[in-house]
Amino acid sequence: MAVKRVYTFGNGQAEGKADMKNLLGGKGANLAEMNLIGVPVPPGFTITTDVCIEYNDIGKDAVVDLLKSDVEAAIKNIEALTETSFGDKTNPLLVSVRSGARASMPGMMDTVLNLGLNDDSVAGIAIKSGNERFAWDSYRRFVQMYGDVVLGMKPESKEEIDPFERIMEEVKEQRGVDLDTDLEVEDLKELVKLFKAAVKEQTGHGFPESAWEQLWGAIMAVFDSWNNDRAILYRRMESIPDEWGTAVNVQAMVYGNMGDNSATGVAFTRDAGTGENVFNGEYLINAQGEDVVAGIRTPQQITKEGSLRWAELQGVLEEDRAMMYPSLEEAMPVVYGELNAVQDKLEKHYKDMQDLEFTVQDGKLWLLQTRNGKRTGAAMVKIAMDLYREKVIDDKLALMRVEPNKLDELLHPVFDMDAIGSANELAKGLPASPGAASGQIIFFADEANKYPDTILVRIETSPEDLEGMLVAKGILTARGGMTSHAAVVARGMGKCCVSGAGALKIDYKERVLRIGGNIYKEGDWISLNGSTGKVYDGRVKTRQPDLDGDFASIMDFSAKYTRMNVRTNADTPKDAKTAREFGAEGIGLCRTEHMFFEGERIKTVREMILSSDEKGRRAALDKLLPFQREDFEGILEAMKGYAVTIRLLDPPLHEFVPHTEAAQQEMAKEMGISLAEVKTKVSDLSEFNPMLGHRGCRLGNTYPEITEMQARAIIEAALNLKAKGITTVPEIMVPLIGTVEELKMQSDIIHQTAEIIFAERGDKVEYMVGTMIEIPRAALTADKVAEVAEFFSFGTNDLTQMAFGYSRDDANKFLPIYLEKGILKHDPFQVLDQTGVGQLVEMGTQRGRSTKPDLKVGICGEHGGEPSSVEFCDSVGMNYVSCSPFRVPIARVAAAQANIKKNG
């Protein structure tokens, strides 16, 4: 059977549908679906994502041969539905060519509009439409867009503006006009001539006149854009696989630039920033779609309510607003009524907030796209819970609508209200993406790492700015509305953004920002409030946010549907308390060595290290005992009866001694010994490969007195709390074992110490002894290890290091290149390698439970808070994952979602 590569749609018919997103991309699948449910959509066709993969494998010529007959037939279908002819001089069919991956990637790939125009057909369009200005404006736009996307006409340097924009600015200046819409027909003709001359000069080739040559060039350019730098970065950021590819959507053009009865816009069925259930969006009269999202012209609001809110933010008087910036609801009430009905229909159909693109051609409404809208973390939670309360979705689906990682946005600091009250307000723009950000000004995206905290300040952003937007703490633009590129991308990232701050005057060459009478240079501090659109001088103090009832409801749903518990990694009572407030059910990793660095304790630790015999070490450890016992009491009490896994001393002793001569001199003075003695001891402790050296259980087995002291501190702390009526569940974890004999030796020391204390105190507490599986041999021999261990906790940080043979401290020299070249799909220290390291985890779990069926198993590496890793842990039957306190909500949602995916 022949492979189908092209799917048509139009006039209420479609060969595809919504559930074919993997093949047709999100845009193509939804264009087909809108046709089937009666939404007005221009006819067209979709070239599948599989063809993109073929294109990358076999190249342009071979793919054109595969597609040629199908594309020609699909064009004939559009011709029949529109009663036009592709390439005809008098009645030409013009088309748009757009990308469309299965996952939304706003602005990351390329689009070409008005394709099919040339020196002959522009006259035909002028006669047919009766609007010569519209025809030449469309031709100007086409040459500009095709020159950029297909022919590679880019600025020569980052300080330069787009070559076409430069030409346009020169022509506008010569004509004495400010706006593109003020240019006359002869001006537009001159622009086309100048644009084509620039193409010839820069590329060495004339602008293509053949409609078919134009079409194939645009299709291949869209396929190429799947692998442009910004698309690759966005995929890495959003964990979108490279092998998915993009579809190509070719549609008959509809025109928002035919005059004052035409328009184009972007709309959201709910507020993408806050989640408020209010229809909102922006439009431009006499414009095409790219004008709205590019931020070149500041657009007007779709609803009157939105327009009134915008005017208040911008300080525009009502009389001026109504006359100069009317909403679509006021300017085109009939069209607005149709659009409002369509948005309601689409949200009900998809049962989620929709992001729409539309065009009004001579009073007729057309939909060009619908998709589940990108939203902030706060909006994500509110929309999910509102749809649940509206009985549109159930609690399971509400929970599945939450992207676990985006919950992190809700935990970011916000501005302190007292500090805001005394701050110097500089300007006011649109609250494009909520949040609080203070940083040093930078003007170019590729310099976002110039300072630790930066604010990217641009006239408007473009997709090429993505990497800088990702690094910067906040984004500020002089132009653009709530649906501009900056606003949409910032909301998707959860990044604070203020757009359309018209008071800003930005000089890229001088690297200067002028606001009123103030001059700000690169490196100066400003602050942004993305929730109000206000810009402040200097740094503004922040505080922790207040979490609302919707967040709590999502956590309740997580508790209802999860199988696997979530613990936290915490070394202090404060961290333990924070994690408990987020719903952590115990501590999966308490690192005892962190306690040794506090205050006077480090001196006592160094005294132990410098001791030449066991007697001296025990004397120092006796001094440490009360500190450790007090620490453990605080942490065990904070967990209120939940299990606390306490890892015995893990790092090598050289980490506790100073390595500069000045610090060694100070240590010698404190210890009452010579500098030479300190240097000798430091030298004795040094190792060629400390990660594989004298650390973990090896310390406890060579110096049993260390394990004895720590075991005593834990057991005595539990007994002291028991005397106060407080229940504790201490779990003592032996680190870095490779053989069962290592664990047994440590286990014996712990149990013997515990029995001595029980005899001394005349009382007992329950406790467990287990181990951290972080050496491959321990996973391979887990059946033997489980004969001694009462629980396993996989330390996937070290397990990843040893499985890959990568040093985590040195891997940054090659990991970025490995990721760029596709050798690795993810950084294995951030996302668990399920194929290799995961196999060790699964094998270790199965083998451990073959010996001890009720063996408790968890994970305490950094992966314990990463959603895909949490899902893997659930799949192998772990009892819990453990992560840092502020990752607990993320892990809880991910654990519940994993269980829902598995069991429905």
PDB file of N, CA, C and O in Angstrom, residues 58-99:
ATOM      1  N   ILE A  58      17.040  11.811   3.142  1.00  0.00           N
ATOM      2  CA  ILE A  58      17.328  11.585   1.711  1.00  0.00           C
ATOM      3  C   ILE A  58      17.475  12.872   0.910  1.00  0.00           C
ATOM      4  O   ILE A  58      17.855  12.821  -0.258  1.00  0.00           O
ATOM      5  N   GLY A  59      17.151  14.032   1.489  1.00  0.00           N
ATOM      6  CA  GLY A  59      17.392  15.299   0.830  1.00  0.00           C
ATOM      7  C   GLY A  59      16.246  15.826  -0.015  1.00  0.00           C
ATOM      8  O   GLY A  59      15.253  15.143  -0.252  1.00  0.00           O
ATOM      9  N   LYS A  60      16.422  17.065  -0.479  1.00  0.00           N
ATOM     10  CA  LYS A  60      15.365  17.810  -1.164  1.00  0.00           C
ATOM     11  C   LYS A  60      14.874  17.132  -2.439  1.00  0.00           C
ATOM     12  O   LYS A  60      13.668  16.924  -2.629  1.00  0.00           O
ATOM     13  N   ASP A  61      15.785  16.815  -3.359  1.00  0.00           N
ATOM     14  CA  ASP A  61      15.375  16.318  -4.673  1.00  0.00           C
ATOM     15  C   ASP A  61      14.556  15.041  -4.560  1.00  0.00           C
ATOM     16  O   ASP A  61      13.525  14.884  -5.235  1.00  0.00           O
ATOM     17  N   ALA A  62      15.008  14.131  -3.705  1.00  0.00           N
ATOM     18  CA  ALA A  62      14.295  12.866  -3.542  1.00  0.00           C
ATOM     19  C   ALA A  62      12.909  13.092  -2.944  1.00  0.00           C
ATOM     20  O   ALA A  62      11.931  12.445  -3.341  1.00  0.00           O
ATOM     21  N   VAL A  63      12.800  14.021  -1.986  1.00  0.00           N
ATOM     22  CA  VAL A  63      11.508  14.300  -1.349  1.00  0.00           C
ATOM     23  C   VAL A  63      10.556  14.977  -2.334  1.00  0.00           C
ATOM     24  O   VAL A  63       9.356  14.668  -2.370  1.00  0.00           O
ATOM     25  N   VAL A  64      11.077  15.897  -3.138  1.00  0.00           N
ATOM     26  CA  VAL A  64      10.222  16.523  -4.160  1.00  0.00           C
ATOM     27  C   VAL A  64       9.654  15.465  -5.101  1.00  0.00           C
ATOM     28  O   VAL A  64       8.461  15.492  -5.450  1.00  0.00           O
ATOM     29  N   ASP A  65      10.482  14.508  -5.491  1.00  0.00           N
ATOM     30  CA  ASP A  65      10.009  13.428  -6.361  1.00  0.00           C
ATOM     31  C   ASP A  65       8.895  12.629  -5.681  1.00  0.00           C
ATOM     32  O   ASP A  65       7.906  12.246  -6.319  1.00  0.00           O
ATOM     33  N   LEU A  66       9.049  12.364  -4.383  1.00  0.00           N
ATOM     34  CA  LEU A  66       8.043  11.599  -3.644  1.00  0.00           C
ATOM     35  C   LEU A  66       6.725  12.371  -3.524  1.00  0.00           C
ATOM     36  O   LEU A  66       5.643  11.791  -3.533  1.00  0.00           O
ATOM     37  N   LEU A  67       6.821  13.705  -3.391  1.00  0.00           N
ATOM     38  CA  LEU A  67       5.650  14.531  -3.089  1.00  0.00           C
ATOM     39  C   LEU A  67       4.960  15.111  -4.321  1.00  0.00           C
ATOM     40  O   LEU A  67       3.788  15.489  -4.240  1.00  0.00           O
ATOM     41  N   LYS A  68       5.682  15.213  -5.418  1.00  0.00           N
ATOM     42  CA  LYS A  68       5.252  16.052  -6.541  1.00  0.00           C
ATOM     43  C   LYS A  68       3.803  15.809  -6.968  1.00  0.00           C
ATOM     44  O   LYS A  68       2.982  16.734  -7.029  1.00  0.00           O
ATOM     45  N   SER A  69       3.443  14.588  -7.245  1.00  0.00           N
ATOM     46  CA  SER A  69       2.093  14.312  -7.752  1.00  0.00           C
ATOM     47  C   SER A  69       1.033  14.583  -6.691  1.00  0.00           C
ATOM     48  O   SER A  69      -0.046  15.106  -6.994  1.00  0.00           O
ATOM     49  N   ASP A  70       1.335  14.257  -5.435  1.00  0.00           N
ATOM     50  CA  ASP A  70       0.366  14.481  -4.349  1.00  0.00           C
ATOM     51  C   ASP A  70       0.158  15.975  -4.094  1.00  0.00           C
ATOM     52  O   ASP A  70      -0.974  16.429  -3.866  1.00  0.00           O
ATOM     53  N   VAL A  71       1.237  16.750  -4.108  1.00  0.00           N
ATOM     54  CA  VAL A  71       1.125  18.192  -3.882  1.00  0.00           C
ATOM     55  C   VAL A  71       0.382  18.846  -5.045  1.00  0.00           C
ATOM     56  O   VAL A  71      -0.471  19.725  -4.833  1.00  0.00           O
ATOM     57  N   GLU A  72       0.680  18.422  -6.260  1.00  0.00           N
ATOM     58  CA  GLU A  72      -0.025  18.984  -7.419  1.00  0.00           C
ATOM     59  C   GLU A  72      -1.524  18.695  -7.339  1.00  0.00           C
ATOM     60  O   GLU A  72      -2.357  19.568  -7.623  1.00  0.00           O
ATOM     61  N   ALA A  73      -1.880  17.489  -6.908  1.00  0.00           N
ATOM     62  CA  ALA A  73      -3.305  17.138  -6.773  1.00  0.00           C
ATOM     63  C   ALA A  73      -3.955  17.963  -5.659  1.00  0.00           C
ATOM     64  O   ALA A  73      -5.108  18.410  -5.780  1.00  0.00           O
ATOM     65  N   ALA A  74      -3.218  18.168  -4.566  1.00  0.00           N
ATOM     66  CA  ALA A  74      -3.759  18.941  -3.438  1.00  0.00           C
ATOM     67  C   ALA A  74      -3.945  20.402  -3.819  1.00  0.00           C
ATOM     68  O   ALA A  74      -4.922  21.050  -3.401  1.00  0.00           O
ATOM     69  N   ILE A  75      -3.033  20.957  -4.619  1.00  0.00           N
ATOM     70  CA  ILE A  75      -3.182  22.333  -5.105  1.00  0.00           C
ATOM     71  C   ILE A  75      -4.421  22.436  -5.995  1.00  0.00           C
ATOM     72  O   ILE A  75      -5.194  23.409  -5.906  1.00  0.00           O
ATOM     73  N   LYS A  76      -4.651  21.430  -6.842  1.00  0.00           N
ATOM     74  CA  LYS A  76      -5.842  21.426  -7.707  1.00  0.00           C
ATOM     75  C   LYS A  76      -7.113  21.426  -6.870  1.00  0.00           C
ATOM     76  O   LYS A  76      -8.119  22.049  -7.222  1.00  0.00           O
ATOM     77  N   ASN A  77      -7.082  20.723  -5.724  1.00  0.00           N
ATOM     78  CA  ASN A  77      -8.241  20.700  -4.835  1.00  0.00           C
ATOM     79  C   ASN A  77      -8.530  22.098  -4.287  1.00  0.00           C
ATOM     80  O   ASN A  77      -9.693  22.536  -4.229  1.00  0.00           O
ATOM     81  N   ILE A  78      -7.465  22.819  -3.888  1.00  0.00           N
ATOM     82  CA  ILE A  78      -7.652  24.194  -3.406  1.00  0.00           C
ATOM     83  C   ILE A  78      -8.168  25.076  -4.538  1.00  0.00           C
ATOM     84  O   ILE A  78      -9.063  25.918  -4.334  1.00  0.00           O
ATOM     85  N   GLU A  79      -7.612  24.903  -5.735  1.00  0.00           N
ATOM     86  CA  GLU A  79      -8.058  25.683  -6.892  1.00  0.00           C
ATOM     87  C   GLU A  79      -9.554  25.498  -7.127  1.00  0.00           C
ATOM     88  O   GLU A  79     -10.294  26.466  -7.373  1.00  0.00           O
ATOM     89  N   ALA A  80     -10.017  24.244  -7.028  1.00  0.00           N
ATOM     90  CA  ALA A  80     -11.433  23.953  -7.277  1.00  0.00           C
ATOM     91  C   ALA A  80     -12.320  24.620  -6.230  1.00  0.00           C
ATOM     92  O   ALA A  80     -13.401  25.142  -6.544  1.00  0.00           O
ATOM     93  N   LEU A  81     -11.872  24.586  -4.951  1.00  0.00           N
ATOM     94  CA  LEU A  81     -12.681  25.148  -3.863  1.00  0.00           C
ATOM     95  C   LEU A  81     -12.678  26.673  -3.879  1.00  0.00           C
ATOM     96  O   LEU A  81     -13.630  27.309  -3.406  1.00  0.00           O
ATOM     97  N   THR A  82     -11.601  27.280  -4.398  1.00  0.00           N
ATOM     98  CA  THR A  82     -11.491  28.743  -4.371  1.00  0.00           C
ATOM     99  C   THR A  82     -11.743  29.383  -5.734  1.00  0.00           C
ATOM    100  O   THR A  82     -11.773  30.619  -5.840  1.00  0.00           O
ATOM    101  N   GLU A  83     -11.896  28.525  -6.756  1.00  0.00           N
ATOM    102  CA  GLU A  83     -12.112  29.002  -8.132  1.00  0.00           C
ATOM    103  C   GLU A  83     -10.986  29.958  -8.564  1.00  0.00           C
ATOM    104  O   GLU A  83     -11.209  31.050  -9.082  1.00  0.00           O
ATOM    105  N   THR A  84      -9.748  29.530  -8.283  1.00  0.00           N
ATOM    106  CA  THR A  84      -8.557  30.270  -8.687  1.00  0.00           C
ATOM    107  C   THR A  84      -7.595  29.298  -9.350  1.00  0.00           C
ATOM    108  O   THR A  84      -7.860  28.086  -9.388  1.00  0.00           O
ATOM    109  N   SER A  85      -6.464  29.811  -9.846  1.00  0.00           N
ATOM    110  CA  SER A  85      -5.488  28.946 -10.513  1.00  0.00           C
ATOM    111  C   SER A  85      -4.083  29.327 -10.064  1.00  0.00           C
ATOM    112  O   SER A  85      -3.686  30.493 -10.184  1.00  0.00           O
ATOM    113  N   PHE A  86      -3.340  28.349  -9.561  1.00  0.00           N
ATOM    114  CA  PHE A  86      -1.999  28.580  -9.028  1.00  0.00           C
ATOM    115  C   PHE A  86      -1.055  28.966 -10.170  1.00  0.00           C
ATOM    116  O   PHE A  86      -0.926  28.244 -11.166  1.00  0.00           O
ATOM    117  N   GLY A  87      -0.412  30.122 -10.051  1.00  0.00           N
ATOM    118  CA  GLY A  87       0.513  30.582 -11.073  1.00  0.00           C
ATOM    119  C   GLY A  87      -0.136  31.372 -12.188  1.00  0.00           C
ATOM    120  O   GLY A  87       0.551  31.858 -13.093  1.00  0.00           O
ATOM    121  N   ASP A  88      -1.464  31.530 -12.140  1.00  0.00           N
ATOM    122  CA  ASP A  88      -2.177  32.271 -13.183  1.00  0.00           C
ATOM    123  C   ASP A  88      -1.926  33.773 -13.026  1.00  0.00           C
ATOM    124  O   ASP A  88      -1.756  34.278 -11.916  1.00  0.00           O
ATOM    125  N   LYS A  89      -1.928  34.493 -14.158  1.00  0.00           N
ATOM    126  CA  LYS A  89      -1.662  35.925 -14.113  1.00  0.00           C
ATOM    127  C   LYS A  89      -2.875  36.740 -13.689  1.00  0.00           C
ATOM    128  O   LYS A  89      -2.742  37.767 -13.013  1.00  0.00           O
ATOM    129  N   THR A  90      -4.063  36.300 -14.111  1.00  0.00           N
ATOM    130  CA  THR A  90      -5.257  37.124 -13.885  1.00  0.00           C
ATOM    131  C   THR A  90      -6.092  36.687 -12.690  1.00  0.00           C
ATOM    132  O   THR A  90      -6.772  37.503 -12.069  1.00  0.00           O
ATOM    133  N   ASN A  91      -6.059  35.400 -12.374  1.00  0.00           N
ATOM    134  CA  ASN A  91      -6.876  34.883 -11.263  1.00  0.00           C
ATOM    135  C   ASN A  91      -6.035  33.942 -10.403  1.00  0.00           C
ATOM    136  O   ASN A  91      -6.330  32.759 -10.284  1.00  0.00           O
ATOM    137  N   PRO A  92      -4.960  34.462  -9.827  1.00  0.00           N
ATOM    138  CA  PRO A  92      -3.999  33.566  -9.165  1.00  0.00           C
ATOM    139  C   PRO A  92      -4.472  33.053  -7.803  1.00  0.00           C
ATOM    140  O   PRO A  92      -5.127  33.776  -7.046  1.00  0.00           O
ATOM    141  N   LEU A  93      -4.125  31.793  -7.515  1.00  0.00           N
ATOM    142  CA  LEU A  93      -4.256  31.244  -6.161  1.00  0.00           C
ATOM    143  C   LEU A  93      -2.988  31.610  -5.399  1.00  0.00           C
ATOM    144  O   LEU A  93      -1.875  31.292  -5.833  1.00  0.00           O
ATOM    145  N   LEU A  94      -3.156  32.273  -4.268  1.00  0.00           N
ATOM    146  CA  LEU A  94      -2.026  32.565  -3.383  1.00  0.00           C
ATOM    147  C   LEU A  94      -2.177  31.710  -2.124  1.00  0.00           C
ATOM    148  O   LEU A  94      -3.291  31.467  -1.659  1.00  0.00           O
ATOM    149  N   VAL A  95      -1.045  31.255  -1.593  1.00  0.00           N
ATOM    150  CA  VAL A  95      -1.098  30.353  -0.437  1.00  0.00           C
ATOM    151  C   VAL A  95      -0.146  30.813   0.660  1.00  0.00           C
ATOM    152  O   VAL A  95       0.785  31.589   0.425  1.00  0.00           O
ATOM    153  N   SER A  96      -0.409  30.308   1.855  1.00  0.00           N
ATOM    154  CA  SER A  96       0.531  30.441   2.968  1.00  0.00           C
ATOM    155  C   SER A  96       1.196  29.092   3.182  1.00  0.00           C
ATOM    156  O   SER A  96       0.598  28.044   2.897  1.00  0.00           O
ATOM    157  N   VAL A  97       2.418  29.101   3.668  1.00  0.00           N
ATOM    158  CA  VAL A  97       3.154  27.865   3.966  1.00  0.00           C
ATOM    159  C   VAL A  97       3.652  27.995   5.404  1.00  0.00           C
ATOM    160  O   VAL A  97       4.454  28.885   5.717  1.00  0.00           O
ATOM    161  N   ARG A  98       3.164  27.113   6.261  1.00  0.00           N
ATOM    162  CA  ARG A  98       3.478  27.217   7.690  1.00  0.00           C
ATOM    163  C   ARG A  98       3.948  25.874   8.242  1.00  0.00           C
ATOM    164  O   ARG A  98       3.575  24.813   7.750  1.00  0.00           O
ATOM    165  N   SER A  99       4.709  25.953   9.324  1.00  0.00           N
ATOM    166  CA  SER A  99       5.152  24.748  10.029  1.00  0.00           C
ATOM    167  C   SER A  99       4.037  24.256  10.945  1.00  0.00           C
ATOM    168  O   SER A  99       3.009  24.915  11.102  1.00  0.00           O
TER     169      SER A  99
END
